[in-house]
CSV table of C-alpha atoms (C1' of nucleotides) in Angstrom, one decimal:
chain,number,residue,atom,x,y,z
K,1,MET,CA,10.4,43.8,26.9
K,2,ALA,CA,9.2,40.7,25.3
K,3,ILE,CA,7.0,38.3,27.2
K,4,GLN,CA,8.3,34.9,27.3
K,5,GLN,CA,5.8,31.9,26.6
K,6,ASN,CA,6.4,28.2,26.6
K,7,GLU,CA,3.6,27.8,23.8
K,8,PRO,CA,5.3,26.9,20.4
K,9,SER,CA,5.9,30.1,18.4
K,10,PRO,CA,3.1,32.0,20.3
K,11,ARG,CA,2.9,35.6,18.8
K,12,ILE,CA,3.8,34.8,15.1
K,13,PRO,CA,0.7,35.1,13.2
K,14,LEU,CA,-0.6,32.0,11.3
K,15,SER,CA,0.0,31.8,7.6
K,16,ARG,CA,-0.1,29.2,4.8
K,17,GLU,CA,3.6,29.0,5.0
K,18,ARG,CA,3.6,28.3,8.6
K,19,VAL,CA,0.8,25.8,8.3
K,20,LEU,CA,2.6,24.0,5.7
K,21,ARG,CA,6.0,24.0,7.5
K,22,ALA,CA,4.3,22.4,10.6
K,23,ALA,CA,2.6,19.8,8.4
K,24,VAL,CA,5.8,18.8,7.0
K,25,ALA,CA,7.4,18.7,10.4
K,26,LEU,CA,4.5,16.6,11.8
K,27,ALA,CA,4.8,14.2,8.9
K,28,ASP,CA,8.3,13.8,9.2
K,29,GLU,CA,8.3,13.1,13.0
K,30,ARG,CA,5.1,10.9,13.4
K,31,GLY,CA,4.4,9.5,9.8
K,32,ILE,CA,1.8,10.8,7.3
K,33,ASP,CA,-1.0,8.6,8.9
K,34,GLU,CA,-0.7,10.7,12.1
K,35,LEU,CA,-1.3,14.0,10.2
K,36,SER,CA,-4.7,15.4,10.9
K,37,MET,CA,-6.1,18.8,10.7
K,38,ARG,CA,-6.8,18.6,14.4
K,39,LYS,CA,-3.3,17.6,15.3
K,40,LEU,CA,-1.9,20.2,13.0
K,41,GLY,CA,-3.8,22.9,14.7
K,42,GLN,CA,-2.8,21.6,18.1
K,43,GLN,CA,0.8,21.8,17.0
K,44,LEU,CA,0.4,25.4,16.1
K,45,GLY,CA,-1.5,26.2,19.3
K,46,VAL,CA,-4.7,26.9,17.4
K,47,GLU,CA,-8.1,25.1,16.8
K,48,ALA,CA,-8.3,23.0,13.7
K,49,MET,CA,-11.0,25.3,12.2
K,50,SER,CA,-8.6,28.2,12.2
K,51,LEU,CA,-6.5,26.3,9.6
K,52,TYR,CA,-9.2,26.8,6.9
K,53,ASN,CA,-8.4,30.6,7.0
K,54,HIS,CA,-5.1,29.8,5.3
K,55,VAL,CA,-5.6,26.8,3.5
K,56,ALA,CA,-8.6,25.6,1.4
K,57,ASN,CA,-8.7,21.9,2.9
K,58,LYS,CA,-6.5,18.9,3.7
K,59,GLU,CA,-5.8,18.2,0.0
K,60,ASP,CA,-4.6,21.5,-0.3
K,61,VAL,CA,-2.3,21.0,2.7
K,62,LEU,CA,-0.9,17.8,1.0
K,63,ASP,CA,-0.3,19.8,-2.3
K,64,GLY,CA,1.5,22.3,-0.3
K,65,MET,CA,3.6,19.7,1.4
K,66,VAL,CA,4.8,18.1,-1.9
K,67,ASP,CA,5.7,21.6,-3.2
K,68,PHE,CA,7.7,22.1,-0.1
K,69,VAL,CA,9.7,19.0,-0.7
K,70,VAL,CA,10.0,19.6,-4.5
K,71,GLY,CA,11.3,23.0,-3.6
K,72,GLU,CA,14.1,21.5,-1.6
K,73,ILE,CA,15.6,19.8,-4.9
K,74,ASP,CA,18.7,21.7,-5.9
K,75,PRO,CA,18.4,23.5,-9.3
K,76,PRO,CA,20.3,21.7,-12.2
K,77,PRO,CA,24.0,22.5,-12.2
K,78,THR,CA,25.2,24.7,-14.8
K,79,GLY,CA,28.3,24.2,-17.1
K,80,THR,CA,28.1,20.5,-17.1
K,81,ASP,CA,27.2,17.9,-19.7
K,82,TRP,CA,23.6,16.7,-19.7
K,83,LYS,CA,24.4,13.4,-18.2
K,84,THR,CA,26.0,14.7,-15.1
K,85,ALA,CA,23.3,17.4,-14.8
K,86,VAL,CA,20.5,14.8,-14.9
K,87,ARG,CA,22.3,12.6,-12.7
K,88,GLU,CA,22.9,15.4,-10.0
K,89,ARG,CA,19.2,16.4,-10.2
K,90,ALA,CA,18.0,12.9,-9.7
K,91,LEU,CA,20.3,12.3,-6.6
K,92,SER,CA,19.2,15.7,-5.2
K,93,ALA,CA,15.6,14.7,-5.7
K,94,ARG,CA,16.4,11.3,-3.9
K,95,ARG,CA,17.9,13.1,-1.0
K,96,ALA,CA,14.8,15.3,-0.5
K,97,LEU,CA,12.5,12.3,-0.6
K,98,LEU,CA,14.8,10.5,1.9
K,99,ARG,CA,14.4,13.5,4.2
K,100,HIS,CA,10.6,13.3,3.8
K,101,PRO,CA,9.8,9.7,3.3
K,102,TRP,CA,6.0,10.2,3.2
K,103,THR,CA,6.3,12.2,0.0
K,104,SER,CA,6.2,9.3,-2.4
K,105,ARG,CA,2.9,8.2,-1.0
K,106,VAL,CA,1.4,11.6,-1.0
K,107,LEU,CA,2.5,12.1,-4.6
K,108,GLU,CA,0.9,8.9,-5.6
K,109,SER,CA,-2.5,10.4,-4.3
K,110,ARG,CA,-2.3,13.6,-6.1
K,111,THR,CA,-4.6,13.9,-9.1
K,112,THR,CA,-3.2,17.0,-10.8
K,113,PRO,CA,0.5,18.1,-10.6
K,114,THR,CA,1.2,21.6,-9.0
K,115,PRO,CA,3.0,24.3,-10.7
K,116,MET,CA,6.2,23.3,-8.8
K,117,VAL,CA,6.1,19.8,-9.9
K,118,LEU,CA,5.6,20.7,-13.5
K,119,GLU,CA,8.6,23.2,-13.1
K,120,TYR,CA,10.6,20.3,-11.9
K,121,PHE,CA,9.7,18.2,-14.9
K,122,ASP,CA,10.1,21.0,-17.3
K,123,SER,CA,13.7,21.8,-16.3
K,124,MET,CA,14.5,18.0,-16.4
K,125,ILE,CA,13.2,17.8,-19.9
K,126,GLY,CA,15.2,21.0,-20.7
K,127,LEU,CA,18.5,19.2,-19.6
K,128,PHE,CA,17.7,16.3,-22.1
K,129,ARG,CA,16.9,18.7,-24.8
K,130,ALA,CA,20.1,20.7,-24.2
K,131,GLY,CA,22.1,17.5,-24.4
K,132,GLY,CA,21.0,16.9,-27.9
K,133,PHE,CA,18.1,14.4,-27.4
K,134,SER,CA,15.2,14.6,-29.9
K,135,ILE,CA,11.8,15.5,-28.5
K,136,ASP,CA,10.8,11.9,-29.1
K,137,LEU,CA,13.7,10.3,-27.3
K,138,THR,CA,13.4,12.9,-24.5
K,139,HIS,CA,9.8,11.9,-24.0
K,140,HIS,CA,10.7,8.2,-23.7
K,141,ALA,CA,13.4,9.2,-21.3
K,142,MET,CA,11.2,11.0,-19.1
K,143,HIS,CA,8.8,8.0,-18.9
K,144,ALA,CA,11.6,5.7,-18.3
K,145,MET,CA,12.9,7.7,-15.4
K,146,GLY,CA,9.6,7.5,-13.6
K,147,SER,CA,8.5,4.1,-14.3
K,148,ARG,CA,8.5,1.3,-11.9
K,149,LEU,CA,9.1,-1.9,-13.7
K,150,PHE,CA,7.4,-4.3,-11.5
K,151,GLY,CA,4.3,-3.5,-13.2
K,152,PHE,CA,3.4,0.1,-12.8
K,153,THR,CA,4.1,3.0,-15.1
K,154,GLN,CA,3.6,6.4,-13.3
K,155,GLU,CA,1.5,8.5,-15.4
K,156,LEU,CA,2.6,12.0,-15.5
K,157,PHE,CA,-0.6,13.4,-16.8
K,158,ASP,CA,-3.5,11.3,-16.0
K,159,ASP,CA,-6.0,12.2,-18.7
K,160,SER,CA,-8.8,10.0,-17.4
K,161,ASN,CA,-10.2,12.6,-15.0
K,162,ASN,CA,-10.3,15.3,-17.8
K,163,ASP,CA,-13.4,17.1,-18.2
K,164,LEU,CA,-12.3,20.1,-20.4
K,165,ASP,CA,-13.7,20.8,-23.7
K,166,PRO,CA,-11.3,20.9,-26.5
K,167,GLU,CA,-11.1,24.8,-26.8
K,168,ALA,CA,-10.2,25.0,-23.0
K,169,GLU,CA,-7.8,22.2,-23.6
K,170,ALA,CA,-5.9,24.0,-26.3
K,171,LEU,CA,-5.9,27.2,-24.2
K,172,MET,CA,-4.4,25.4,-21.3
K,173,LEU,CA,-1.8,23.8,-23.5
K,174,GLN,CA,-1.0,27.4,-24.8
K,175,THR,CA,-0.6,29.0,-21.4
K,176,MET,CA,1.3,26.0,-20.2
K,177,ALA,CA,3.8,26.3,-23.0
K,178,THR,CA,4.6,29.8,-22.0
K,179,HIS,CA,5.3,28.8,-18.4
K,180,TYR,CA,6.8,25.5,-19.2
K,181,PRO,CA,8.6,25.9,-22.6
K,182,TYR,CA,10.0,22.3,-22.8
K,183,LEU,CA,6.9,20.6,-21.4
K,184,GLY,CA,4.9,22.6,-24.1
K,185,GLU,CA,7.1,21.7,-26.9
K,186,MET,CA,6.9,18.0,-26.1
K,187,ALA,CA,3.1,18.1,-25.4
K,188,LEU,CA,2.7,19.7,-28.8
K,189,ALA,CA,4.9,17.3,-30.6
K,190,ILE,CA,3.2,14.2,-29.0
K,191,SER,CA,-0.3,15.3,-29.6
K,192,HIS,CA,-0.4,17.0,-33.3
K,193,ASP,CA,-3.4,15.3,-34.5
K,194,GLU,CA,-6.9,16.6,-34.2
K,195,ASN,CA,-8.1,15.5,-30.8
K,196,SER,CA,-5.0,16.6,-29.1
K,197,VAL,CA,-4.7,16.8,-25.4
K,198,VAL,CA,-1.7,16.9,-23.2
K,199,GLY,CA,-0.6,13.4,-22.3
K,200,GLN,CA,-3.0,11.8,-24.8
K,201,GLY,CA,-0.9,10.4,-27.6
K,202,CYS,CA,1.4,8.7,-25.0
K,203,ASP,CA,1.2,5.2,-25.6
K,204,ASP,CA,1.8,4.0,-22.0
K,205,GLN,CA,2.2,0.5,-23.0
K,206,PHE,CA,5.0,1.5,-25.4
K,207,GLU,CA,6.8,3.6,-22.8
K,208,PHE,CA,6.6,0.8,-20.3
K,209,GLU,CA,8.3,-1.6,-22.7
K,210,PHE,CA,10.8,1.1,-23.7
K,211,ALA,CA,12.0,1.4,-20.2
K,212,LEU,CA,11.8,-2.3,-19.5
K,213,ASP,CA,13.9,-3.2,-22.6
K,214,LEU,CA,16.5,-0.4,-21.9
K,215,LEU,CA,17.1,-2.0,-18.5
K,216,LEU,CA,17.0,-5.5,-19.8
K,217,ASP,CA,19.5,-4.8,-22.6
K,218,GLY,CA,21.8,-2.9,-20.2
K,219,LEU,CA,21.7,-5.9,-17.7
K,220,GLU,CA,22.4,-8.4,-20.5
K,221,ARG,CA,25.5,-6.4,-21.4
K,222,LEU,CA,26.7,-6.3,-17.9
K,223,ARG,CA,26.2,-9.9,-17.5
K,224,ASP,CA,28.2,-10.7,-20.7
K,225,ARG,CA,30.9,-8.4,-19.7
K,226,ALA,CA,31.3,-10.1,-16.2
K,227,ARG,CA,31.6,-13.4,-17.9
K,228,ILE,CA,34.3,-12.3,-20.3
K,229,SER,CA,36.4,-10.8,-17.6
K,230,GLN,CA,36.2,-14.0,-15.5
P,1,MET,CA,-37.1,-24.9,-4.2
P,2,ALA,CA,-34.6,-22.0,-3.6
P,3,ILE,CA,-35.9,-18.8,-2.3
P,4,GLN,CA,-35.2,-15.9,-4.5
P,5,GLN,CA,-33.8,-12.7,-2.9
P,6,ASN,CA,-32.7,-9.3,-4.4
P,7,GLU,CA,-30.1,-9.0,-1.7
P,8,PRO,CA,-26.5,-9.4,-3.1
P,9,SER,CA,-25.4,-12.9,-2.6
P,10,PRO,CA,-27.8,-13.5,0.3
P,11,ARG,CA,-27.3,-17.0,1.4
P,12,ILE,CA,-23.6,-17.7,0.8
P,13,PRO,CA,-21.9,-17.5,4.2
P,14,LEU,CA,-19.3,-14.8,4.8
P,15,SER,CA,-15.6,-15.8,4.6
P,16,ARG,CA,-12.2,-14.1,4.4
P,17,GLU,CA,-12.2,-14.8,0.5
P,18,ARG,CA,-15.7,-13.3,0.0
P,19,VAL,CA,-14.7,-10.1,2.1
P,20,LEU,CA,-11.6,-9.5,0.1
P,21,ARG,CA,-13.2,-10.1,-3.2
P,22,ALA,CA,-15.8,-7.5,-2.3
P,23,ALA,CA,-13.1,-5.1,-1.2
P,24,VAL,CA,-11.2,-5.4,-4.4
P,25,ALA,CA,-14.4,-4.9,-6.3
P,26,LEU,CA,-15.3,-1.7,-4.2
P,27,ALA,CA,-12.0,-0.3,-4.6
P,28,ASP,CA,-12.0,-1.0,-8.4
P,29,GLU,CA,-15.3,0.7,-8.9
P,30,ARG,CA,-15.1,3.6,-6.4
P,31,GLY,CA,-11.5,4.1,-5.7
P,32,ILE,CA,-9.4,3.3,-2.7
P,33,ASP,CA,-10.3,6.4,-0.8
P,34,GLU,CA,-14.1,5.2,-0.7
P,35,LEU,CA,-13.3,1.8,0.8
P,36,SER,CA,-14.4,1.8,4.4
P,37,MET,CA,-15.3,-1.1,6.7
P,38,ARG,CA,-18.8,0.1,6.9
P,39,LYS,CA,-19.2,0.4,3.1
P,40,LEU,CA,-17.7,-3.0,2.7
P,41,GLY,CA,-20.1,-4.6,5.2
P,42,GLN,CA,-23.0,-2.8,3.4
P,43,GLN,CA,-21.9,-4.2,0.0
P,44,LEU,CA,-22.0,-7.7,1.5
P,45,GLY,CA,-25.3,-7.2,3.2
P,46,VAL,CA,-23.9,-7.2,6.7
P,47,GLU,CA,-23.0,-4.9,9.5
P,48,ALA,CA,-19.4,-3.7,9.5
P,49,MET,CA,-18.7,-5.4,12.8
P,50,SER,CA,-19.4,-8.9,11.3
P,51,LEU,CA,-16.3,-8.5,9.1
P,52,TYR,CA,-14.1,-8.7,12.1
P,53,ASN,CA,-15.0,-12.4,12.4
P,54,HIS,CA,-13.1,-13.1,9.2
P,55,VAL,CA,-10.5,-10.5,8.9
P,56,ALA,CA,-8.2,-9.1,11.8
P,57,ASN,CA,-8.7,-5.3,10.8
P,58,LYS,CA,-8.6,-2.9,7.9
P,59,GLU,CA,-4.8,-3.4,7.5
P,60,ASP,CA,-5.3,-7.1,7.1
P,61,VAL,CA,-7.9,-6.4,4.4
P,62,LEU,CA,-5.5,-4.2,2.4
P,63,ASP,CA,-2.8,-7.0,2.8
P,64,GLY,CA,-5.5,-9.3,1.4
P,65,MET,CA,-6.3,-7.1,-1.5
P,66,VAL,CA,-2.7,-6.7,-2.5
P,67,ASP,CA,-2.3,-10.5,-2.4
P,68,PHE,CA,-5.3,-10.8,-4.6
P,69,VAL,CA,-3.7,-8.6,-7.3
P,70,VAL,CA,-0.3,-10.4,-7.0
P,71,GLY,CA,-2.3,-13.6,-7.5
P,72,GLU,CA,-3.5,-12.4,-10.8
P,73,ILE,CA,0.1,-12.1,-12.2
P,74,ASP,CA,0.7,-15.0,-14.6
P,75,PRO,CA,3.4,-17.5,-13.6
P,76,PRO,CA,6.7,-17.2,-15.3
P,77,PRO,CA,6.7,-18.8,-18.9
P,78,THR,CA,8.7,-22.0,-19.3
P,79,GLY,CA,10.9,-23.0,-22.1
P,80,THR,CA,12.1,-19.4,-22.9
P,81,ASP,CA,15.2,-17.5,-22.3
P,82,TRP,CA,15.6,-15.4,-19.1
P,83,LYS,CA,14.8,-12.1,-21.0
P,84,THR,CA,11.4,-13.0,-22.5
P,85,ALA,CA,10.5,-14.7,-19.2
P,86,VAL,CA,11.3,-11.6,-17.2
P,87,ARG,CA,9.6,-9.4,-19.8
P,88,GLU,CA,6.5,-11.4,-19.9
P,89,ARG,CA,6.2,-11.5,-16.0
P,90,ALA,CA,6.7,-7.6,-15.8
P,91,LEU,CA,4.1,-7.1,-18.5
P,92,SER,CA,1.7,-9.6,-16.8
P,93,ALA,CA,2.3,-7.5,-13.5
P,94,ARG,CA,1.6,-4.2,-15.2
P,95,ARG,CA,-1.7,-5.6,-16.6
P,96,ALA,CA,-2.8,-6.8,-13.2
P,97,LEU,CA,-2.0,-3.2,-11.6
P,98,LEU,CA,-3.8,-1.6,-14.5
P,99,ARG,CA,-6.8,-3.6,-13.7
P,100,HIS,CA,-6.5,-2.5,-10.1
P,101,PRO,CA,-5.0,1.0,-10.2
P,102,TRP,CA,-5.2,1.5,-6.3
P,103,THR,CA,-2.7,-1.2,-5.9
P,104,SER,CA,0.5,0.8,-6.2
P,105,ARG,CA,-0.7,3.3,-3.5
P,106,VAL,CA,-1.7,0.4,-1.0
P,107,LEU,CA,1.5,-1.4,-1.8
P,108,GLU,CA,3.5,1.9,-0.9
P,109,SER,CA,1.6,1.9,2.6
P,110,ARG,CA,2.5,-1.8,3.5
P,111,THR,CA,5.3,-2.1,6.0
P,112,THR,CA,6.1,-5.7,5.7
P,113,PRO,CA,5.6,-7.9,2.5
P,114,THR,CA,3.2,-10.8,2.4
P,115,PRO,CA,4.2,-14.3,1.5
P,116,MET,CA,2.6,-13.9,-1.8
P,117,VAL,CA,4.6,-10.8,-2.6
P,118,LEU,CA,7.8,-12.6,-1.4
P,119,GLU,CA,7.0,-15.5,-3.8
P,120,TYR,CA,6.6,-13.0,-6.6
P,121,PHE,CA,10.0,-11.5,-6.0
P,122,ASP,CA,11.5,-15.0,-5.3
P,123,SER,CA,10.4,-16.4,-8.6
P,124,MET,CA,11.7,-13.3,-10.4
P,125,ILE,CA,15.1,-13.6,-8.8
P,126,GLY,CA,15.0,-17.3,-10.0
P,127,LEU,CA,14.6,-16.2,-13.7
P,128,PHE,CA,17.6,-14.0,-13.5
P,129,ARG,CA,19.6,-16.7,-11.7
P,130,ALA,CA,18.7,-19.3,-14.3
P,131,GLY,CA,19.7,-16.8,-17.1
P,132,GLY,CA,23.2,-16.9,-15.7
P,133,PHE,CA,23.3,-13.7,-13.6
P,134,SER,CA,25.6,-13.6,-10.7
P,135,ILE,CA,23.9,-13.3,-7.3
P,136,ASP,CA,25.3,-9.7,-7.2
P,137,LEU,CA,24.2,-8.6,-10.6
P,138,THR,CA,20.8,-10.4,-9.8
P,139,HIS,CA,20.6,-8.2,-6.7
P,140,HIS,CA,21.2,-5.0,-8.5
P,141,ALA,CA,18.9,-6.0,-11.2
P,142,MET,CA,16.1,-6.5,-8.8
P,143,HIS,CA,16.6,-3.0,-7.4
P,144,ALA,CA,16.9,-1.5,-10.7
P,145,MET,CA,13.6,-3.1,-11.7
P,146,GLY,CA,11.7,-1.5,-8.7
P,147,SER,CA,13.3,1.9,-8.6
P,148,ARG,CA,11.8,5.1,-9.5
P,149,LEU,CA,14.3,7.5,-10.8
P,150,PHE,CA,12.9,10.9,-10.0
P,151,GLY,CA,14.3,10.5,-6.7
P,152,PHE,CA,12.9,7.4,-5.0
P,153,THR,CA,14.2,3.8,-4.4
P,154,GLN,CA,11.5,1.4,-3.5
P,155,GLU,CA,13.0,-0.6,-0.5
P,156,LEU,CA,12.0,-4.2,-0.7
P,157,PHE,CA,12.9,-4.9,2.8
P,158,ASP,CA,12.7,-1.9,5.1
P,159,ASP,CA,14.9,-2.8,7.9
P,160,SER,CA,14.1,0.5,9.9
P,161,ASN,CA,11.3,-1.0,11.8
P,162,ASN,CA,13.0,-4.2,12.8
P,163,ASP,CA,12.8,-5.1,16.4
P,164,LEU,CA,14.1,-8.7,16.3
P,165,ASP,CA,17.3,-9.8,18.1
P,166,PRO,CA,20.0,-11.4,16.1
P,167,GLU,CA,19.0,-15.0,16.8
P,168,ALA,CA,15.4,-14.6,15.8
P,169,GLU,CA,16.7,-12.6,12.8
P,170,ALA,CA,19.0,-15.6,11.8
P,171,LEU,CA,16.1,-18.0,12.4
P,172,MET,CA,13.8,-16.0,10.1
P,173,LEU,CA,16.4,-15.9,7.5
P,174,GLN,CA,16.8,-19.7,7.7
P,175,THR,CA,13.1,-20.4,7.3
P,176,MET,CA,12.8,-17.9,4.6
P,177,ALA,CA,15.5,-19.5,2.7
P,178,THR,CA,13.4,-22.9,2.7
P,179,HIS,CA,10.4,-21.1,1.4
P,180,TYR,CA,12.0,-18.7,-0.9
P,181,PRO,CA,15.2,-20.3,-2.0
P,182,TYR,CA,16.4,-17.6,-4.4
P,183,LEU,CA,15.6,-14.8,-2.0
P,184,GLY,CA,17.3,-16.7,0.8
P,185,GLU,CA,20.4,-17.2,-1.4
P,186,MET,CA,20.6,-13.5,-2.1
P,187,ALA,CA,19.9,-12.5,1.4
P,188,LEU,CA,22.8,-14.7,2.6
P,189,ALA,CA,25.2,-13.5,-0.1
P,190,ILE,CA,24.4,-9.8,0.8
P,191,SER,CA,24.8,-10.0,4.5
P,192,HIS,CA,27.7,-12.4,5.1
P,193,ASP,CA,29.3,-10.3,7.8
P,194,GLU,CA,28.6,-10.4,11.5
P,195,ASN,CA,25.6,-8.1,12.1
P,196,SER,CA,23.9,-9.7,9.1
P,197,VAL,CA,20.2,-9.0,8.6
P,198,VAL,CA,18.0,-9.4,5.5
P,199,GLY,CA,18.2,-6.4,3.5
P,200,GLN,CA,21.0,-4.8,5.5
P,201,GLY,CA,24.1,-4.8,3.5
P,202,CYS,CA,21.9,-3.2,0.7
P,203,ASP,CA,23.6,-0.1,-0.1
P,204,ASP,CA,20.6,1.8,-1.4
P,205,GLN,CA,22.5,4.7,-2.7
P,206,PHE,CA,24.6,2.4,-4.8
P,207,GLU,CA,21.5,0.6,-6.0
P,208,PHE,CA,19.9,4.0,-7.0
P,209,GLU,CA,23.0,5.0,-8.9
P,210,PHE,CA,23.2,1.7,-10.5
P,211,ALA,CA,19.8,1.7,-12.0
P,212,LEU,CA,20.1,5.5,-12.9
P,213,ASP,CA,23.4,5.0,-14.8
P,214,LEU,CA,22.2,1.9,-16.5
P,215,LEU,CA,19.3,4.1,-17.9
P,216,LEU,CA,21.5,7.0,-18.6
P,217,ASP,CA,24.0,5.0,-20.5
P,218,GLY,CA,21.3,3.3,-22.5
P,219,LEU,CA,19.7,6.6,-23.4
P,220,GLU,CA,23.0,8.1,-24.6
P,221,ARG,CA,23.6,5.0,-26.7
P,222,LEU,CA,20.1,5.5,-28.3
P,223,ARG,CA,20.7,9.2,-28.9
P,224,ASP,CA,24.0,8.5,-30.6
P,225,ARG,CA,22.5,5.7,-32.7
P,226,ALA,CA,19.7,8.2,-33.8
P,227,ARG,CA,22.3,10.8,-34.8
P,228,ILE,CA,24.2,8.4,-36.9
P,229,SER,CA,21.4,7.2,-38.9
P,230,GLN,CA,20.2,10.7,-39.7
D,1,DA,C1',-9.9,39.8,9.6
D,2,DC,C1',-9.0,36.0,12.0
D,3,DC,C1',-10.4,32.5,15.6
D,4,DT,C1',-13.8,29.5,18.0
D,5,DG,C1',-17.6,26.1,19.7
D,6,DA,C1',-21.0,23.4,18.5
D,7,DA,C1',-22.5,20.5,15.1
D,8,DC,C1',-22.8,17.1,11.1
D,9,DA,C1',-21.6,13.1,8.7
D,10,DC,C1',-18.4,10.3,8.7
D,11,DC,C1',-14.2,6.9,10.3
D,12,DG,C1',-12.0,2.0,12.8
D,13,DT,C1',-12.7,-0.9,16.5
D,14,DT,C1',-14.4,-2.9,21.2
D,15,DC,C1',-17.5,-5.4,23.6
D,16,DA,C1',-21.5,-7.2,25.9
D,17,DA,C1',-25.4,-8.9,24.2
D,18,DG,C1',-28.2,-11.6,21.2
D,19,DT,C1',-29.3,-16.1,18.1
F,1,DA,C1',-20.1,-19.8,15.7
F,2,DC,C1',-21.5,-15.8,13.9
F,3,DC,C1',-24.0,-11.4,13.9
F,4,DT,C1',-25.4,-7.0,16.1
F,5,DG,C1',-26.4,-2.3,18.6
F,6,DA,C1',-24.4,0.7,21.3
F,7,DA,C1',-20.5,3.1,22.4
F,8,DC,C1',-15.7,5.3,22.2
F,9,DA,C1',-12.2,7.9,20.2
F,10,DC,C1',-11.3,9.8,16.4
F,11,DC,C1',-11.9,12.2,11.3
F,12,DG,C1',-12.7,16.6,7.7
F,13,DT,C1',-15.6,20.3,7.3
F,14,DT,C1',-19.3,24.0,7.8
F,15,DC,C1',-21.2,27.7,9.8
F,16,DA,C1',-23.0,31.1,13.0
F,17,DA,C1',-21.1,33.4,16.7
F,18,DG,C1',-17.7,35.9,18.8
F,19,DT,C1',-13.3,39.4,19.1
DNA sequence: ACCTGAACACCGTTCAAGT
DNA sequence: ACCTGAACACCGTTCAAGT
C-alpha cells in the first residue's frame, strides 16, 4: 500500500540526474535568471545545501544542463551524403536549443567544453571528413558554422585561460585524440610546430574573414541570379 | 591652486557617461561576472546607492555598456562597393567586440535593442540596399550574418515578449521608419498582411536554413575546387 | 550516507535622512 | 540636487551538527 503525497516526487532519492532534470525544467519555465540553488532545492522538496551532495556547485549544474541539451541532439543520420547529414544535425541542434532557449547564454559563459560538447563537435568534423573535405577545409568549415558575423567569432577552444605546461598539454592532446579521433586529427594538423597546443595555430582573424567572404560571395551570386531572371 | 588627491578622479562630478565608462573598464579588466553596483561605486569613489541618481538600475548600465561598444564601431566607408563596405563594417565590429569580450554575453541577455544597436543594423541594411540587393534578399542576408549555425538563430526582434496592441504597434513601426529608414522599409515589406508586427512574418526556420545552405553550398564549391587543382 | 540550520560574504534596490 | 546608512530580500557556499 503506497502512501500518497502531494509533494513533488517525494520518495525518489536525490541524484545528480534528478537535480539536472529539475534545473532544466526550472530554466525552461521561468528563465535562466530565475535559477538559483535555493529555488532548485525548493523544487525538489529539499534544502539548497542538500544539492551539494550530488553536484559540485552551480557551475557544475550549468555544465550538466548544457550536456542535457546537447544529449537531445539527434545522432547523425547514416547512409546519406555529407551535406544532408551535416544539415540534419544542425537542424536537430537548432530544435534542441529552441526547446531550451537559455542554452546559448549558458554556453557563452562556459570556459571549458564538456565531453558531450566535444563529442558533438567531433562527430560533426567526422561528417565533413567522410564527405571528402581536407583537414584544412574542415577546420575552416567548423569555424564558419559557429561564427557570428556581426563581429564575433565563437572560439571553440579559448586558449587564453590555459595554465598547463607543454608536456601536460601534449598528454591531453594525446588522450583527446583517442576519445575524439577527428578532433585530435585536426588539432594535430593545425598545431604541428614546436609550441603546439590545441586551438593555438587557429588564426581567428582568418577564420572570421573566411566565413564572412563565403557568405558575401554566396549573397552576391544570389543577387546576380535574381537580377538575370528578372 | 588645485588640490591634489590620490582618489580616482576625485572632483569630477558623477554622470551617466562616467558611470558607463567605469563599468566598461571594470568589465574589461575583471570580467563581466565581477561587475556589481557596489564595486562600480567603489571604483568611482562613491557608495553604490549614488549610482542610482545617474542610472535607472543595473539593466540600464548593461544597456549603456553595449551602446558604448557599438559606438566604437567605425561608420561605413564611403565611396566603395557594397561588399567592401559590409566587410569593413563587420571587421570593425569584430575588433570592437574583441576589445570588450563580455559584450556578446551581455547582448545575448538584452531583451530589446537600444537605438544605437538599431542604428547599426539600419546602416548595415542600407549598405545591402545600395548594393542592389532586393528587400527580400537583404532580409535574408541580415539573418545570415547574425546566425550561428550550430543550432541557434539570433533573433533581431524577439516578438514573444510583445504586449502592445495593434495600433500602438503600427505607430511604433511608423516612428521607427522615420528614424531607421531601411529597417522600416524592411519591416513593412516583411509584414504587409493584416496582423503585421515588426519581426513577425520572419520565418526563422527558413532564415536558418537559408544561411546554412549558403554556407554548405559555398563549402562544397571550395572542396571541389581544391580537388580539381590537385 | 545524506540532509539540515546557522552563518558568512556577497548581491540589487528602496527609502528616509542628511548636506 | 546629490550622496549616504541602514535595511530588505535575495544570492552561493561552508561547516558543524544531526539522523
